């Protein structure tokens, strides 16, 4: 068995097969259009690759995608060393080929390929099938908790400054502090816009409207959000809150924005710094995440992995 990068024709062939897994709410034609639209997004054009595990006769046994993302190592004296990490998505084996270890073979060969990249740091994936399969290939499970908040009526602009949809995501992202961690992933502006593109695709199917803002600021704190999935939810992509009061103000704005857009709830992925900010927030519910379990595999032997590595929703693929 060997690993090859898919051609455009092979990508479409895999799309037809993966429709049954990831085509919810869409017809096959709409799903194929969605995949093509996402592949032509600037982030995907620059940093996405599709990989095939092939048998000796060239037949495809399994497939996945990788997205290059930024990451940083903190040196003992403090300065950050930038590098490349790789988010892995859409790991797929046809039902008739399952149970033969092909997904594990794919992950092992892919890791060996990525380790040879000159700036490689780590691989990141979000498992919907639990940790066991990917643990075989050296992936370590991270905690996965969500905070759910119900929408509330009112002006989203109350106590905060809303970021208009045409605002510069990069400028907003620059306001956020880097995590105080020996190693961490960090999204690019194009990566965050890729999430918003997913919302633009699904909004007509969900019977809601796109949020009228990208997020909000108050004081030195910033939140970025969006309709970014096939569920009618306002997803918090990034949150940097400097105090409980500012966290409550930002999430209150998110709840009012969700209400204005006809969305069912606000969903925040918990990071290590969030619990003390949210424990006193009225109406917030902490729940174990159903799917999208973050798992990390170092691609270099000296990579320090903190047990509470922050993984915001903006990193998901």
mmCIF file of C-alpha atoms in Angstrom:
data_model
loop_
_atom_site.group_PDB
_atom_site.id
_atom_site.type_symbol
_atom_site.label_atom_id
_atom_site.label_comp_id
_atom_site.label_asym_id
_atom_site.label_seq_id
_atom_site.Cartn_x
_atom_site.Cartn_y
_atom_site.Cartn_z
ATOM 1 C CA UNK A 1 0.000 0.000 0.000
ATOM 2 C CA UNK A 2 1.136 3.535 -0.703
ATOM 3 C CA UNK A 3 0.005 7.135 -0.285
ATOM 4 C CA UNK A 4 -0.720 9.443 -3.232
ATOM 5 C CA UNK A 5 -2.169 12.919 -3.632
ATOM 6 C CA UNK A 6 -5.549 12.882 -5.376
ATOM 7 C CA UNK A 7 -6.186 14.405 -8.772
ATOM 8 C CA UNK A 8 -9.177 16.699 -9.298
ATOM 9 C CA UNK A 9 -11.069 13.833 -10.919
ATOM 10 C CA UNK A 10 -10.328 11.526 -7.982
ATOM 11 C CA UNK A 11 -11.523 14.184 -5.522
ATOM 12 C CA UNK A 12 -14.935 14.261 -7.214
ATOM 13 C CA UNK A 13 -15.051 10.460 -7.221
ATOM 14 C CA UNK A 14 -14.464 10.473 -3.457
ATOM 15 C CA UNK A 15 -17.123 13.171 -3.013
ATOM 16 C CA UNK A 16 -19.723 10.868 -4.555
ATOM 17 C CA UNK A 17 -18.781 8.154 -2.068
ATOM 18 C CA UNK A 18 -18.638 10.422 1.006
ATOM 19 C CA UNK A 19 -22.035 12.027 0.322
ATOM 20 C CA UNK A 20 -23.802 9.422 2.477
ATOM 21 C CA UNK A 21 -21.594 10.361 5.437
ATOM 22 C CA UNK A 22 -21.441 14.160 5.207
ATOM 23 C CA UNK A 23 -24.200 15.264 2.851
ATOM 24 C CA UNK A 24 -26.932 15.881 5.438
ATOM 25 C CA UNK A 25 -29.514 18.514 4.340
ATOM 26 C CA UNK A 26 -28.160 18.495 0.770
ATOM 27 C CA UNK A 27 -28.919 16.596 -2.417
ATOM 28 C CA UNK A 28 -25.981 14.859 -4.054
ATOM 29 C CA UNK A 29 -25.738 17.674 -6.603
ATOM 30 C CA UNK A 30 -25.753 20.285 -3.820
ATOM 31 C CA UNK A 31 -23.130 18.362 -1.869
ATOM 32 C CA UNK A 32 -20.823 18.127 -4.888
ATOM 33 C CA UNK A 33 -21.293 21.863 -5.409
ATOM 34 C CA UNK A 34 -20.510 22.536 -1.744
ATOM 35 C CA UNK A 35 -17.285 20.556 -1.891
ATOM 36 C CA UNK A 36 -16.184 22.357 -5.051
ATOM 37 C CA UNK A 37 -17.048 25.738 -3.555
ATOM 38 C CA UNK A 38 -15.077 25.036 -0.383
ATOM 39 C CA UNK A 39 -12.092 23.784 -2.383
ATOM 40 C CA UNK A 40 -11.970 27.026 -4.335
ATOM 41 C CA UNK A 41 -11.928 29.126 -1.172
ATOM 42 C CA UNK A 42 -8.553 30.927 -0.827
ATOM 43 C CA UNK A 43 -7.556 28.952 2.280
ATOM 44 C CA UNK A 44 -8.307 25.594 0.646
ATOM 45 C CA UNK A 45 -6.608 26.559 -2.620
ATOM 46 C CA UNK A 46 -3.472 27.413 -0.707
ATOM 47 C CA UNK A 47 -3.348 24.847 2.074
ATOM 48 C CA UNK A 48 -5.669 21.883 1.397
ATOM 49 C CA UNK A 49 -4.585 18.507 0.030
ATOM 50 C CA UNK A 50 -6.540 15.271 -0.555
ATOM 51 C CA UNK A 51 -4.725 11.998 0.115
ATOM 52 C CA UNK A 52 -5.466 8.458 -1.058
ATOM 53 C CA UNK A 53 -4.308 5.164 0.380
ATOM 54 C CA UNK A 54 -3.917 2.926 -2.661
ATOM 55 C CA UNK A 55 -3.392 -0.802 -3.105
ATOM 56 C CA UNK A 56 -0.630 -2.160 -5.341
ATOM 57 C CA UNK A 57 -3.086 -2.224 -8.260
ATOM 58 C CA UNK A 58 -3.942 1.474 -7.768
ATOM 59 C CA UNK A 59 -7.400 0.927 -6.259
ATOM 60 C CA UNK A 60 -8.311 3.381 -3.487
ATOM 61 C CA UNK A 61 -8.688 1.899 -0.007
ATOM 62 C CA UNK A 62 -9.173 5.046 2.120
ATOM 63 C CA UNK A 63 -8.860 8.817 1.861
ATOM 64 C CA UNK A 64 -8.549 12.008 3.901
ATOM 65 C CA UNK A 65 -7.785 15.706 3.589
ATOM 66 C CA UNK A 66 -5.160 17.888 5.221
ATOM 67 C CA UNK A 67 -5.229 21.641 5.826
ATOM 68 C CA UNK A 68 -2.007 23.434 6.703
ATOM 69 C CA UNK A 69 -2.451 25.778 9.651
ATOM 70 C CA UNK A 70 -0.157 27.955 11.710
ATOM 71 C CA UNK A 71 1.306 26.858 15.016
ATOM 72 C CA UNK A 72 3.873 28.196 17.459
ATOM 73 C CA UNK A 73 6.484 26.783 19.811
ATOM 74 C CA UNK A 74 7.491 28.888 22.785
ATOM 75 C CA UNK A 75 11.230 28.780 23.460
ATOM 76 C CA UNK A 76 12.576 28.522 27.057
ATOM 77 C CA UNK A 77 13.399 32.233 26.957
ATOM 78 C CA UNK A 78 9.938 33.224 25.693
ATOM 79 C CA UNK A 79 10.097 34.049 21.946
ATOM 80 C CA UNK A 80 7.710 32.187 19.656
ATOM 81 C CA UNK A 81 8.939 29.992 16.815
ATOM 82 C CA UNK A 82 6.362 29.722 13.999
ATOM 83 C CA UNK A 83 5.803 26.475 12.173
ATOM 84 C CA UNK A 84 3.300 24.404 10.222
ATOM 85 C CA UNK A 85 0.734 22.037 11.608
ATOM 86 C CA UNK A 86 -1.798 20.004 9.674
ATOM 87 C CA UNK A 87 -5.496 19.583 10.436
ATOM 88 C CA UNK A 88 -6.802 16.267 9.136
ATOM 89 C CA UNK A 89 -10.383 15.926 7.941
ATOM 90 C CA UNK A 90 -12.778 13.614 6.116
ATOM 91 C CA UNK A 91 -11.074 10.319 6.944
ATOM 92 C CA UNK A 92 -13.146 7.855 4.940
ATOM 93 C CA UNK A 93 -13.178 4.158 4.103
ATOM 94 C CA UNK A 94 -15.983 2.642 2.050
ATOM 95 C CA UNK A 95 -18.234 0.368 4.088
ATOM 96 C CA UNK A 96 -17.235 -2.713 2.081
ATOM 97 C CA UNK A 97 -13.567 -2.079 2.993
ATOM 98 C CA UNK A 98 -13.963 -1.302 6.688
ATOM 99 C CA UNK A 99 -12.510 -3.412 9.490
ATOM 100 C CA UNK A 100 -9.228 -4.098 7.699
ATOM 101 C CA UNK A 101 -7.096 -1.372 9.273
ATOM 102 C CA UNK A 102 -6.926 0.863 6.206
ATOM 103 C CA UNK A 103 -7.683 4.075 8.141
ATOM 104 C CA UNK A 104 -4.799 3.308 10.510
ATOM 105 C CA UNK A 105 -2.474 2.599 7.589
ATOM 106 C CA UNK A 106 -3.528 5.899 6.033
ATOM 107 C CA UNK A 107 -2.851 7.830 9.250
ATOM 108 C CA UNK A 108 0.554 6.190 9.711
ATOM 109 C CA UNK A 109 1.740 6.841 6.163
ATOM 110 C CA UNK A 110 0.399 10.382 6.238
ATOM 111 C CA UNK A 111 2.196 11.164 9.511
ATOM 112 C CA UNK A 112 5.452 9.883 8.030
ATOM 113 C CA UNK A 113 4.912 12.170 5.030
ATOM 114 C CA UNK A 114 4.097 15.204 7.177
ATOM 115 C CA UNK A 115 7.060 14.632 9.495
ATOM 116 C CA UNK A 116 9.334 15.344 6.542
ATOM 117 C CA UNK A 117 7.957 18.865 6.131
ATOM 118 C CA UNK A 118 10.719 21.319 7.154
ATOM 119 C CA UNK A 119 8.576 23.327 9.631
ATOM 120 C CA UNK A 120 6.315 20.508 10.832
ATOM 121 C CA UNK A 121 4.974 20.761 14.369
ATOM 122 C CA UNK A 122 1.896 18.559 14.845
ATOM 123 C CA UNK A 123 -1.191 16.986 13.279
ATOM 124 C CA UNK A 124 -4.648 17.815 14.601
ATOM 125 C CA UNK A 125 -7.921 16.001 13.947
ATOM 126 C CA UNK A 126 -11.468 15.992 15.279
ATOM 127 C CA UNK A 127 -12.780 12.474 15.726
ATOM 128 C CA UNK A 128 -16.463 11.591 15.454
ATOM 129 C CA UNK A 129 -15.743 7.912 16.191
ATOM 130 C CA UNK A 130 -14.023 8.199 19.562
ATOM 131 C CA UNK A 131 -10.292 8.129 20.318
ATOM 132 C CA UNK A 132 -9.400 4.459 19.865
ATOM 133 C CA UNK A 133 -8.781 4.282 16.107
ATOM 134 C CA UNK A 134 -6.554 7.361 16.005
ATOM 135 C CA UNK A 135 -4.733 6.516 19.252
ATOM 136 C CA UNK A 136 -3.244 3.580 17.339
ATOM 137 C CA UNK A 137 -1.391 6.118 15.198
ATOM 138 C CA UNK A 138 -0.055 8.178 18.094
ATOM 139 C CA UNK A 139 -2.865 10.722 18.498
ATOM 140 C CA UNK A 140 -3.548 11.978 22.017
ATOM 141 C CA UNK A 141 -7.058 12.849 23.149
ATOM 142 C CA UNK A 142 -7.781 16.314 24.537
ATOM 143 C CA UNK A 143 -10.725 17.364 26.750
ATOM 144 C CA UNK A 144 -13.881 18.239 24.802
ATOM 145 C CA UNK A 145 -16.554 20.311 26.537
ATOM 146 C CA UNK A 146 -19.068 22.781 25.143
ATOM 147 C CA UNK A 147 -20.939 25.659 26.723
ATOM 148 C CA UNK A 148 -24.494 26.132 25.432
ATOM 149 C CA UNK A 149 -26.349 29.428 25.796
ATOM 150 C CA UNK A 150 -29.914 30.100 24.721
ATOM 151 C CA UNK A 151 -30.729 33.112 22.532
ATOM 152 C CA UNK A 152 -32.207 36.177 24.233
ATOM 153 C CA UNK A 153 -33.999 39.186 22.722
ATOM 154 C CA UNK A 154 -32.414 42.610 22.668
ATOM 155 C CA UNK A 155 -29.896 44.764 20.874
ATOM 156 C CA UNK A 156 -26.647 42.824 20.227
ATOM 157 C CA UNK A 157 -24.771 46.125 20.440
ATOM 158 C CA UNK A 158 -25.578 46.535 24.141
ATOM 159 C CA UNK A 159 -22.368 46.929 26.233
ATOM 160 C CA UNK A 160 -20.148 45.953 23.262
ATOM 161 C CA UNK A 161 -18.946 47.193 19.889
ATOM 162 C CA UNK A 162 -20.126 44.885 17.115
ATOM 163 C CA UNK A 163 -17.785 43.990 14.255
ATOM 164 C CA UNK A 164 -19.662 44.501 10.953
ATOM 165 C CA UNK A 165 -19.653 41.625 8.449
ATOM 166 C CA UNK A 166 -17.460 43.571 6.033
ATOM 167 C CA UNK A 167 -14.856 44.220 8.748
ATOM 168 C CA UNK A 168 -11.301 42.895 8.479
ATOM 169 C CA UNK A 169 -11.106 39.480 10.169
ATOM 170 C CA UNK A 170 -7.327 39.793 10.299
ATOM 171 C CA UNK A 171 -7.481 43.017 12.252
ATOM 172 C CA UNK A 172 -9.933 41.474 14.707
ATOM 173 C CA UNK A 173 -7.779 38.366 15.056
ATOM 174 C CA UNK A 174 -4.759 40.524 15.894
ATOM 175 C CA UNK A 175 -6.567 41.767 19.017
ATOM 176 C CA UNK A 176 -6.568 38.284 20.535
ATOM 177 C CA UNK A 177 -3.788 37.210 22.875
ATOM 178 C CA UNK A 178 -1.789 34.125 22.054
ATOM 179 C CA UNK A 179 -2.308 31.301 24.570
ATOM 180 C CA UNK A 180 0.178 31.049 27.414
ATOM 181 C CA UNK A 181 1.171 27.544 26.355
ATOM 182 C CA UNK A 182 4.472 25.951 25.302
ATOM 183 C CA UNK A 183 2.840 24.985 21.997
ATOM 184 C CA UNK A 184 -0.398 26.049 20.321
ATOM 185 C CA UNK A 185 -2.248 26.189 17.014
ATOM 186 C CA UNK A 186 -3.438 29.516 15.615
ATOM 187 C CA UNK A 187 -5.849 30.109 12.698
ATOM 188 C CA UNK A 188 -5.274 32.536 9.850
ATOM 189 C CA UNK A 189 -7.890 35.075 8.722
ATOM 190 C CA UNK A 190 -8.514 32.972 5.592
ATOM 191 C CA UNK A 191 -9.088 29.918 7.778
ATOM 192 C CA UNK A 192 -11.770 31.732 9.795
ATOM 193 C CA UNK A 193 -13.416 32.995 6.611
ATOM 194 C CA UNK A 194 -13.569 29.381 5.370
ATOM 195 C CA UNK A 195 -15.862 28.692 8.334
ATOM 196 C CA UNK A 196 -18.064 31.633 7.388
ATOM 197 C CA UNK A 197 -18.205 30.321 3.810
ATOM 198 C CA UNK A 198 -19.779 27.124 5.152
ATOM 199 C CA UNK A 199 -22.499 29.243 6.753
ATOM 200 C CA UNK A 200 -23.097 31.077 3.481
ATOM 201 C CA UNK A 201 -23.663 27.701 1.834
ATOM 202 C CA UNK A 202 -26.086 26.327 4.434
ATOM 203 C CA UNK A 203 -28.099 29.411 5.405
ATOM 204 C CA UNK A 204 -30.871 28.852 2.848
ATOM 205 C CA UNK A 205 -31.323 25.261 4.028
ATOM 206 C CA UNK A 206 -31.585 26.229 7.701
ATOM 207 C CA UNK A 207 -34.401 28.760 7.551
ATOM 208 C CA UNK A 208 -32.427 31.467 9.341
ATOM 209 C CA UNK A 209 -30.338 34.462 8.364
ATOM 210 C CA UNK A 210 -26.606 35.031 8.449
ATOM 211 C CA UNK A 211 -25.461 36.938 11.541
ATOM 212 C CA UNK A 212 -25.231 40.683 10.931
ATOM 213 C CA UNK A 213 -21.807 40.839 12.571
ATOM 214 C CA UNK A 214 -18.515 38.927 12.792
ATOM 215 C CA UNK A 215 -18.270 39.277 16.552
ATOM 216 C CA UNK A 216 -17.751 42.019 19.098
ATOM 217 C CA UNK A 217 -15.246 43.797 21.304
ATOM 218 C CA UNK A 218 -15.413 45.389 24.716
ATOM 219 C CA UNK A 219 -12.425 46.847 26.489
ATOM 220 C CA UNK A 220 -9.469 44.670 25.510
ATOM 221 C CA UNK A 221 -11.659 41.574 24.978
ATOM 222 C CA UNK A 222 -12.753 40.128 21.636
ATOM 223 C CA UNK A 223 -15.146 37.451 20.383
ATOM 224 C CA UNK A 224 -15.484 36.138 16.825
ATOM 225 C CA UNK A 225 -18.532 34.125 15.809
ATOM 226 C CA UNK A 226 -20.494 32.877 12.833
ATOM 227 C CA UNK A 227 -22.974 30.466 11.351
ATOM 228 C CA UNK A 228 -20.361 27.913 10.394
ATOM 229 C CA UNK A 229 -22.009 24.502 10.123
ATOM 230 C CA UNK A 230 -25.120 22.671 8.957
ATOM 231 C CA UNK A 231 -26.779 23.368 12.310
ATOM 232 C CA UNK A 232 -28.682 26.584 13.005
ATOM 233 C CA UNK A 233 -26.303 27.626 15.785
ATOM 234 C CA UNK A 234 -24.104 30.631 16.396
ATOM 235 C CA UNK A 235 -20.645 29.151 16.874
ATOM 236 C CA UNK A 236 -18.026 31.074 18.812
ATOM 237 C CA UNK A 237 -14.896 30.697 16.686
ATOM 238 C CA UNK A 238 -12.505 32.582 19.002
ATOM 239 C CA UNK A 239 -12.881 34.172 22.438
ATOM 240 C CA UNK A 240 -10.324 36.226 24.350
ATOM 241 C CA UNK A 241 -12.024 37.620 27.463
ATOM 242 C CA UNK A 242 -9.876 39.505 29.953
ATOM 243 C CA UNK A 243 -12.402 39.390 32.828
ATOM 244 C CA UNK A 244 -15.676 37.655 33.785
ATOM 245 C CA UNK A 245 -17.578 40.910 33.250
ATOM 246 C CA UNK A 246 -16.229 41.310 29.713
ATOM 247 C CA UNK A 247 -16.838 37.613 28.966
ATOM 248 C CA UNK A 248 -20.456 38.005 30.068
ATOM 249 C CA UNK A 249 -20.874 41.131 27.934
ATOM 250 C CA UNK A 250 -19.482 39.436 24.822
ATOM 251 C CA UNK A 251 -21.496 36.254 25.255
ATOM 252 C CA UNK A 252 -24.606 38.295 25.982
ATOM 253 C CA UNK A 253 -24.088 39.998 22.633
ATOM 254 C CA UNK A 254 -23.702 36.564 21.016
ATOM 255 C CA UNK A 255 -26.999 35.425 22.543
ATOM 256 C CA UNK A 256 -28.793 38.494 21.214
ATOM 257 C CA UNK A 257 -27.176 38.073 17.793
ATOM 258 C CA UNK A 258 -28.355 34.448 17.742
ATOM 259 C CA UNK A 259 -31.892 35.581 18.558
ATOM 260 C CA UNK A 260 -31.802 38.253 15.826
ATOM 261 C CA UNK A 261 -30.612 35.674 13.257
ATOM 262 C CA UNK A 262 -33.168 33.002 14.193
ATOM 263 C CA UNK A 263 -30.529 30.575 15.492
ATOM 264 C CA UNK A 264 -31.281 27.932 18.120
ATOM 265 C CA UNK A 265 -28.382 28.592 20.513
ATOM 266 C CA UNK A 266 -24.852 29.826 21.020
ATOM 267 C CA UNK A 267 -22.142 27.158 21.244
ATOM 268 C CA UNK A 268 -18.718 27.843 22.751
ATOM 269 C CA UNK A 269 -15.935 25.270 22.776
ATOM 270 C CA UNK A 270 -14.324 25.320 26.197
ATOM 271 C CA UNK A 271 -10.666 26.287 26.486
ATOM 272 C CA UNK A 272 -8.548 26.083 29.667
ATOM 273 C CA UNK A 273 -9.053 29.771 30.477
ATOM 274 C CA UNK A 274 -12.850 29.737 30.059
ATOM 275 C CA UNK A 275 -14.166 27.912 33.141
ATOM 276 C CA UNK A 276 -13.505 30.678 35.705
ATOM 277 C CA UNK A 277 -15.027 33.218 33.307
ATOM 278 C CA UNK A 278 -18.208 31.264 32.628
ATOM 279 C CA UNK A 279 -19.040 29.434 35.843
ATOM 280 C CA UNK A 280 -21.193 32.347 37.053
ATOM 281 C CA UNK A 281 -22.842 33.098 33.696
ATOM 282 C CA UNK A 282 -26.592 32.721 34.099
ATOM 283 C CA UNK A 283 -28.160 30.310 31.630
ATOM 284 C CA UNK A 284 -24.878 28.710 30.518
ATOM 285 C CA UNK A 285 -24.798 24.918 30.422
ATOM 286 C CA UNK A 286 -21.575 22.889 30.250
ATOM 287 C CA UNK A 287 -21.957 19.603 28.345
ATOM 288 C CA UNK A 288 -19.638 16.899 27.066
ATOM 289 C CA UNK A 289 -19.121 17.393 23.346
ATOM 290 C CA UNK A 290 -20.871 14.954 21.049
ATOM 291 C CA UNK A 291 -18.287 14.278 18.350
ATOM 292 C CA UNK A 292 -15.449 16.498 17.126
ATOM 293 C CA UNK A 293 -13.107 15.116 19.793
ATOM 294 C CA UNK A 294 -9.778 16.967 19.389
ATOM 295 C CA UNK A 295 -6.736 14.717 19.077
ATOM 296 C CA UNK A 296 -3.122 15.750 18.476
ATOM 297 C CA UNK A 297 -0.066 13.872 17.193
ATOM 298 C CA UNK A 298 3.393 15.470 17.450
ATOM 299 C CA UNK A 299 5.344 15.494 14.203
ATOM 300 C CA UNK A 300 8.670 16.168 15.926
ATOM 301 C CA UNK A 301 10.060 14.406 19.023
ATOM 302 C CA UNK A 302 10.654 17.525 21.114
ATOM 303 C CA UNK A 303 7.144 18.979 20.784
ATOM 304 C CA UNK A 304 5.720 19.805 24.236
ATOM 305 C CA UNK A 305 2.022 18.963 24.466
ATOM 306 C CA UNK A 306 0.268 20.556 27.427
ATOM 307 C CA UNK A 307 -2.614 18.405 28.731
ATOM 308 C CA UNK A 308 -4.940 21.424 28.441
ATOM 309 C CA UNK A 309 -3.885 22.607 24.998
ATOM 310 C CA UNK A 310 -6.441 25.209 23.819
ATOM 311 C CA UNK A 311 -8.383 24.181 20.724
ATOM 312 C CA UNK A 312 -11.002 26.821 19.786
ATOM 313 C CA UNK A 313 -13.773 26.085 17.274
ATOM 314 C CA UNK A 314 -11.958 28.225 14.715
ATOM 315 C CA UNK A 315 -9.440 25.383 14.269
ATOM 316 C CA UNK A 316 -12.019 22.736 13.354
ATOM 317 C CA UNK A 317 -12.040 21.159 9.893
#
